[in-house]
Amino acid sequence: MPTDATVPAYGDDATIEQILTAAGDTWAVVGLSDNPERAAYRVAAKLRRLGKRVVPVHPKAEAVDGEQGYASLAEIPFPVDVVDVFVNSALAGGIADQAVAIGAKAVWFQLDVVDEEAFRRTRAAGLLMVMDRSPGREIPRLGLG
């Protein structure tokens, strides 16, 4: 995996801040379950504290913290602003393509989720995108929380 010095703008501060503050408040978190031990659960809690609506997307479609879950992005019956991806890199590109298809404004690939082709496709489609970063770390680093 490339180091921060070799990753070209997959998580520049301007894009990170724009996604966190201006892209919208409805976040679909792909891979979010009701397991508080998982990173997705902890990041979702930080996003909620920042005022975001967090929509769980998981094959089990379980509710998390009172928010109805959905098995896929396509099943969400309202607009989604940001798609936050907690799946392995081999599956992430397909999720990014789904985010484009549903009209999301931004895609966020979590730490260790890397798909350079998906990054290029998503950016070419006009979406903001961050890859291999965590909003759970970026929110306090940028003084947003």
PDB file of C-alpha atoms in Angstrom:
ATOM      1  CA  MET A   1       0.000   0.000   0.000  1.00  0.00           C
ATOM      2  CA  PRO A   2       1.355   3.456  -0.858  1.00  0.00           C
ATOM      3  CA  THR A   3       2.413   5.799   1.892  1.00  0.00           C
ATOM      4  CA  ASP A   4       0.814   9.207   2.379  1.00  0.00           C
ATOM      5  CA  ALA A   5       3.716  10.784   0.488  1.00  0.00           C
ATOM      6  CA  THR A   6       2.946   8.765  -2.650  1.00  0.00           C
ATOM      7  CA  VAL A   7      -0.853   8.992  -2.676  1.00  0.00           C
ATOM      8  CA  PRO A   8      -1.848  11.819  -5.025  1.00  0.00           C
ATOM      9  CA  ALA A   9      -4.672  13.804  -3.375  1.00  0.00           C
ATOM     10  CA  TYR A  10      -6.798  10.834  -2.315  1.00  0.00           C
ATOM     11  CA  GLY A  11      -7.544  12.730   0.854  1.00  0.00           C
ATOM     12  CA  ASP A  12      -6.567  16.383   0.512  1.00  0.00           C
ATOM     13  CA  ASP A  13      -7.822  18.667   3.270  1.00  0.00           C
ATOM     14  CA  ALA A  14      -9.988  20.799   0.976  1.00  0.00           C
ATOM     15  CA  THR A  15     -11.939  17.795  -0.328  1.00  0.00           C
ATOM     16  CA  ILE A  16     -12.225  16.232   3.116  1.00  0.00           C
ATOM     17  CA  GLU A  17     -13.569  19.444   4.609  1.00  0.00           C
ATOM     18  CA  GLN A  18     -15.965  19.978   1.697  1.00  0.00           C
ATOM     19  CA  ILE A  19     -17.424  16.495   2.110  1.00  0.00           C
ATOM     20  CA  LEU A  20     -17.751  16.859   5.875  1.00  0.00           C
ATOM     21  CA  THR A  21     -19.231  20.371   5.862  1.00  0.00           C
ATOM     22  CA  ALA A  22     -20.861  21.120   2.496  1.00  0.00           C
ATOM     23  CA  ALA A  23     -21.715  17.932   0.590  1.00  0.00           C
ATOM     24  CA  GLY A  24     -24.863  17.279   2.609  1.00  0.00           C
ATOM     25  CA  ASP A  25     -26.093  15.708   5.800  1.00  0.00           C
ATOM     26  CA  THR A  26     -27.420  12.303   4.702  1.00  0.00           C
ATOM     27  CA  TRP A  27     -24.699   9.685   4.807  1.00  0.00           C
ATOM     28  CA  ALA A  28     -25.217   6.080   3.747  1.00  0.00           C
ATOM     29  CA  VAL A  29     -22.656   3.978   5.609  1.00  0.00           C
ATOM     30  CA  VAL A  30     -22.070   0.769   3.676  1.00  0.00           C
ATOM     31  CA  GLY A  31     -21.068  -2.018   6.038  1.00  0.00           C
ATOM     32  CA  LEU A  32     -22.656  -0.452   9.132  1.00  0.00           C
ATOM     33  CA  SER A  33     -24.182  -2.951  11.540  1.00  0.00           C
ATOM     34  CA  ASP A  34     -25.343  -2.665  15.143  1.00  0.00           C
ATOM     35  CA  ASN A  35     -22.026  -4.062  16.441  1.00  0.00           C
ATOM     36  CA  PRO A  36     -20.454  -1.311  18.600  1.00  0.00           C
ATOM     37  CA  GLU A  37     -17.054  -3.026  18.369  1.00  0.00           C
ATOM     38  CA  ARG A  38     -16.795  -2.320  14.619  1.00  0.00           C
ATOM     39  CA  ALA A  39     -15.097   0.778  13.219  1.00  0.00           C
ATOM     40  CA  ALA A  40     -18.163   1.607  11.109  1.00  0.00           C
ATOM     41  CA  TYR A  41     -20.286   1.874  14.258  1.00  0.00           C
ATOM     42  CA  ARG A  42     -17.814   4.229  15.946  1.00  0.00           C
ATOM     43  CA  VAL A  43     -17.438   6.431  12.859  1.00  0.00           C
ATOM     44  CA  ALA A  44     -21.229   6.562  12.435  1.00  0.00           C
ATOM     45  CA  ALA A  45     -21.521   7.844  16.009  1.00  0.00           C
ATOM     46  CA  LYS A  46     -19.014  10.633  15.262  1.00  0.00           C
ATOM     47  CA  LEU A  47     -20.910  11.553  12.097  1.00  0.00           C
ATOM     48  CA  ARG A  48     -24.168  11.759  14.064  1.00  0.00           C
ATOM     49  CA  ARG A  49     -22.487  14.043  16.619  1.00  0.00           C
ATOM     50  CA  LEU A  50     -21.513  16.252  13.659  1.00  0.00           C
ATOM     51  CA  GLY A  51     -25.210  16.467  12.766  1.00  0.00           C
ATOM     52  CA  LYS A  52     -25.309  13.889   9.989  1.00  0.00           C
ATOM     53  CA  ARG A  53     -28.150  11.462   9.357  1.00  0.00           C
ATOM     54  CA  VAL A  54     -26.500   8.051   9.163  1.00  0.00           C
ATOM     55  CA  VAL A  55     -28.283   5.417   7.093  1.00  0.00           C
ATOM     56  CA  PRO A  56     -27.036   1.832   7.536  1.00  0.00           C
ATOM     57  CA  VAL A  57     -26.440  -0.207   4.385  1.00  0.00           C
ATOM     58  CA  HIS A  58     -25.747  -3.851   5.134  1.00  0.00           C
ATOM     59  CA  PRO A  59     -26.923  -7.169   3.654  1.00  0.00           C
ATOM     60  CA  LYS A  60     -28.968  -7.800   6.818  1.00  0.00           C
ATOM     61  CA  ALA A  61     -30.677  -4.381   6.432  1.00  0.00           C
ATOM     62  CA  GLU A  62     -30.777  -4.028  10.208  1.00  0.00           C
ATOM     63  CA  ALA A  63     -31.666  -0.784  11.962  1.00  0.00           C
ATOM     64  CA  VAL A  64     -28.845   0.957  13.800  1.00  0.00           C
ATOM     65  CA  ASP A  65     -29.532   3.501  16.534  1.00  0.00           C
ATOM     66  CA  GLY A  66     -33.121   3.872  15.374  1.00  0.00           C
ATOM     67  CA  GLU A  67     -32.321   4.438  11.703  1.00  0.00           C
ATOM     68  CA  GLN A  68     -33.817   1.928   9.260  1.00  0.00           C
ATOM     69  CA  GLY A  69     -31.212  -0.141   7.434  1.00  0.00           C
ATOM     70  CA  TYR A  70     -31.216  -1.076   3.754  1.00  0.00           C
ATOM     71  CA  ALA A  71     -29.614  -4.011   1.950  1.00  0.00           C
ATOM     72  CA  SER A  72     -28.297  -1.805  -0.880  1.00  0.00           C
ATOM     73  CA  LEU A  73     -27.934   1.831  -1.862  1.00  0.00           C
ATOM     74  CA  ALA A  74     -30.596   1.386  -4.552  1.00  0.00           C
ATOM     75  CA  GLU A  75     -33.193   0.482  -1.879  1.00  0.00           C
ATOM     76  CA  ILE A  76     -32.868   3.787  -0.004  1.00  0.00           C
ATOM     77  CA  PRO A  77     -36.079   5.699  -0.846  1.00  0.00           C
ATOM     78  CA  PHE A  78     -34.670   9.211  -0.341  1.00  0.00           C
ATOM     79  CA  PRO A  79     -31.640  11.165  -1.585  1.00  0.00           C
ATOM     80  CA  VAL A  80     -28.219  10.288  -0.177  1.00  0.00           C
ATOM     81  CA  ASP A  81     -25.491  12.920  -0.138  1.00  0.00           C
ATOM     82  CA  VAL A  82     -22.416  10.904   0.860  1.00  0.00           C
ATOM     83  CA  VAL A  83     -21.680   7.191   0.614  1.00  0.00           C
ATOM     84  CA  ASP A  84     -19.154   6.063   3.239  1.00  0.00           C
ATOM     85  CA  VAL A  85     -17.680   2.665   2.339  1.00  0.00           C
ATOM     86  CA  PHE A  86     -16.598   0.100   4.966  1.00  0.00           C
ATOM     87  CA  VAL A  87     -16.162  -2.917   2.673  1.00  0.00           C
ATOM     88  CA  ASN A  88     -13.003  -4.519   1.350  1.00  0.00           C
ATOM     89  CA  SER A  89     -11.275  -2.956  -1.617  1.00  0.00           C
ATOM     90  CA  ALA A  90     -12.400  -5.704  -4.012  1.00  0.00           C
ATOM     91  CA  LEU A  91     -16.050  -4.684  -3.457  1.00  0.00           C
ATOM     92  CA  ALA A  92     -15.574  -0.933  -3.077  1.00  0.00           C
ATOM     93  CA  GLY A  93     -15.534  -0.046  -6.783  1.00  0.00           C
ATOM     94  CA  GLY A  94     -18.990  -1.496  -7.289  1.00  0.00           C
ATOM     95  CA  ILE A  95     -20.272   0.523  -4.333  1.00  0.00           C
ATOM     96  CA  ALA A  96     -18.744   3.692  -5.808  1.00  0.00           C
ATOM     97  CA  ASP A  97     -20.511   2.967  -9.103  1.00  0.00           C
ATOM     98  CA  GLN A  98     -23.786   2.532  -7.209  1.00  0.00           C
ATOM     99  CA  ALA A  99     -23.184   5.869  -5.466  1.00  0.00           C
ATOM    100  CA  VAL A 100     -22.870   7.538  -8.867  1.00  0.00           C
ATOM    101  CA  ALA A 101     -26.046   5.778 -10.039  1.00  0.00           C
ATOM    102  CA  ILE A 102     -28.137   7.024  -7.096  1.00  0.00           C
ATOM    103  CA  GLY A 103     -26.935  10.610  -7.522  1.00  0.00           C
ATOM    104  CA  ALA A 104     -24.758  10.924  -4.415  1.00  0.00           C
ATOM    105  CA  LYS A 105     -22.531  13.988  -4.212  1.00  0.00           C
ATOM    106  CA  ALA A 106     -19.541  12.270  -2.618  1.00  0.00           C
ATOM    107  CA  VAL A 107     -17.950   8.907  -1.865  1.00  0.00           C
ATOM    108  CA  TRP A 108     -15.658   8.193   1.065  1.00  0.00           C
ATOM    109  CA  PHE A 109     -13.523   5.015   1.108  1.00  0.00           C
ATOM    110  CA  GLN A 110     -12.394   4.214   4.646  1.00  0.00           C
ATOM    111  CA  LEU A 111      -8.873   3.429   5.842  1.00  0.00           C
ATOM    112  CA  ASP A 112      -7.301   0.597   3.836  1.00  0.00           C
ATOM    113  CA  VAL A 113     -10.092   0.717   1.228  1.00  0.00           C
ATOM    114  CA  VAL A 114      -8.266   1.505  -1.996  1.00  0.00           C
ATOM    115  CA  ASP A 115      -9.412   1.208  -5.613  1.00  0.00           C
ATOM    116  CA  GLU A 116      -7.651   3.702  -7.849  1.00  0.00           C
ATOM    117  CA  GLU A 117      -9.831   2.913 -10.890  1.00  0.00           C
ATOM    118  CA  ALA A 118     -12.986   3.522  -8.839  1.00  0.00           C
ATOM    119  CA  PHE A 119     -11.459   6.778  -7.596  1.00  0.00           C
ATOM    120  CA  ARG A 120     -10.885   7.930 -11.181  1.00  0.00           C
ATOM    121  CA  ARG A 121     -14.357   6.833 -12.361  1.00  0.00           C
ATOM    122  CA  THR A 122     -16.088   8.498  -9.435  1.00  0.00           C
ATOM    123  CA  ARG A 123     -14.205  11.774  -9.833  1.00  0.00           C
ATOM    124  CA  ALA A 124     -14.813  11.687 -13.616  1.00  0.00           C
ATOM    125  CA  ALA A 125     -18.538  11.380 -12.869  1.00  0.00           C
ATOM    126  CA  GLY A 126     -18.292  14.657 -10.936  1.00  0.00           C
ATOM    127  CA  LEU A 127     -18.446  13.356  -7.364  1.00  0.00           C
ATOM    128  CA  LEU A 128     -16.153  14.385  -4.563  1.00  0.00           C
ATOM    129  CA  MET A 129     -14.114  11.452  -3.313  1.00  0.00           C
ATOM    130  CA  VAL A 130     -11.747  10.585  -0.491  1.00  0.00           C
ATOM    131  CA  MET A 131      -9.951   7.261  -0.285  1.00  0.00           C
ATOM    132  CA  ASP A 132      -8.004   5.508   2.486  1.00  0.00           C
ATOM    133  CA  ARG A 133      -9.068   8.019   5.143  1.00  0.00           C
ATOM    134  CA  SER A 134     -11.455   7.961   8.107  1.00  0.00           C
ATOM    135  CA  PRO A 135     -13.891  10.745   8.970  1.00  0.00           C
ATOM    136  CA  GLY A 136     -13.478   9.559  12.548  1.00  0.00           C
ATOM    137  CA  ARG A 137      -9.899  10.817  12.408  1.00  0.00           C
ATOM    138  CA  GLU A 138     -10.423  13.733  10.042  1.00  0.00           C
ATOM    139  CA  ILE A 139     -13.251  15.419  12.011  1.00  0.00           C
ATOM    140  CA  PRO A 140     -11.061  16.135  15.083  1.00  0.00           C
ATOM    141  CA  ARG A 141      -7.910  16.740  13.014  1.00  0.00           C
ATOM    142  CA  LEU A 142      -9.659  19.525  11.115  1.00  0.00           C
ATOM    143  CA  GLY A 143     -11.350  20.837  14.282  1.00  0.00           C
ATOM    144  CA  LEU A 144     -14.846  20.126  12.982  1.00  0.00           C
ATOM    145  CA  GLY A 145     -16.365  18.217  15.874  1.00  0.00           C
TER     146      GLY A 145
END
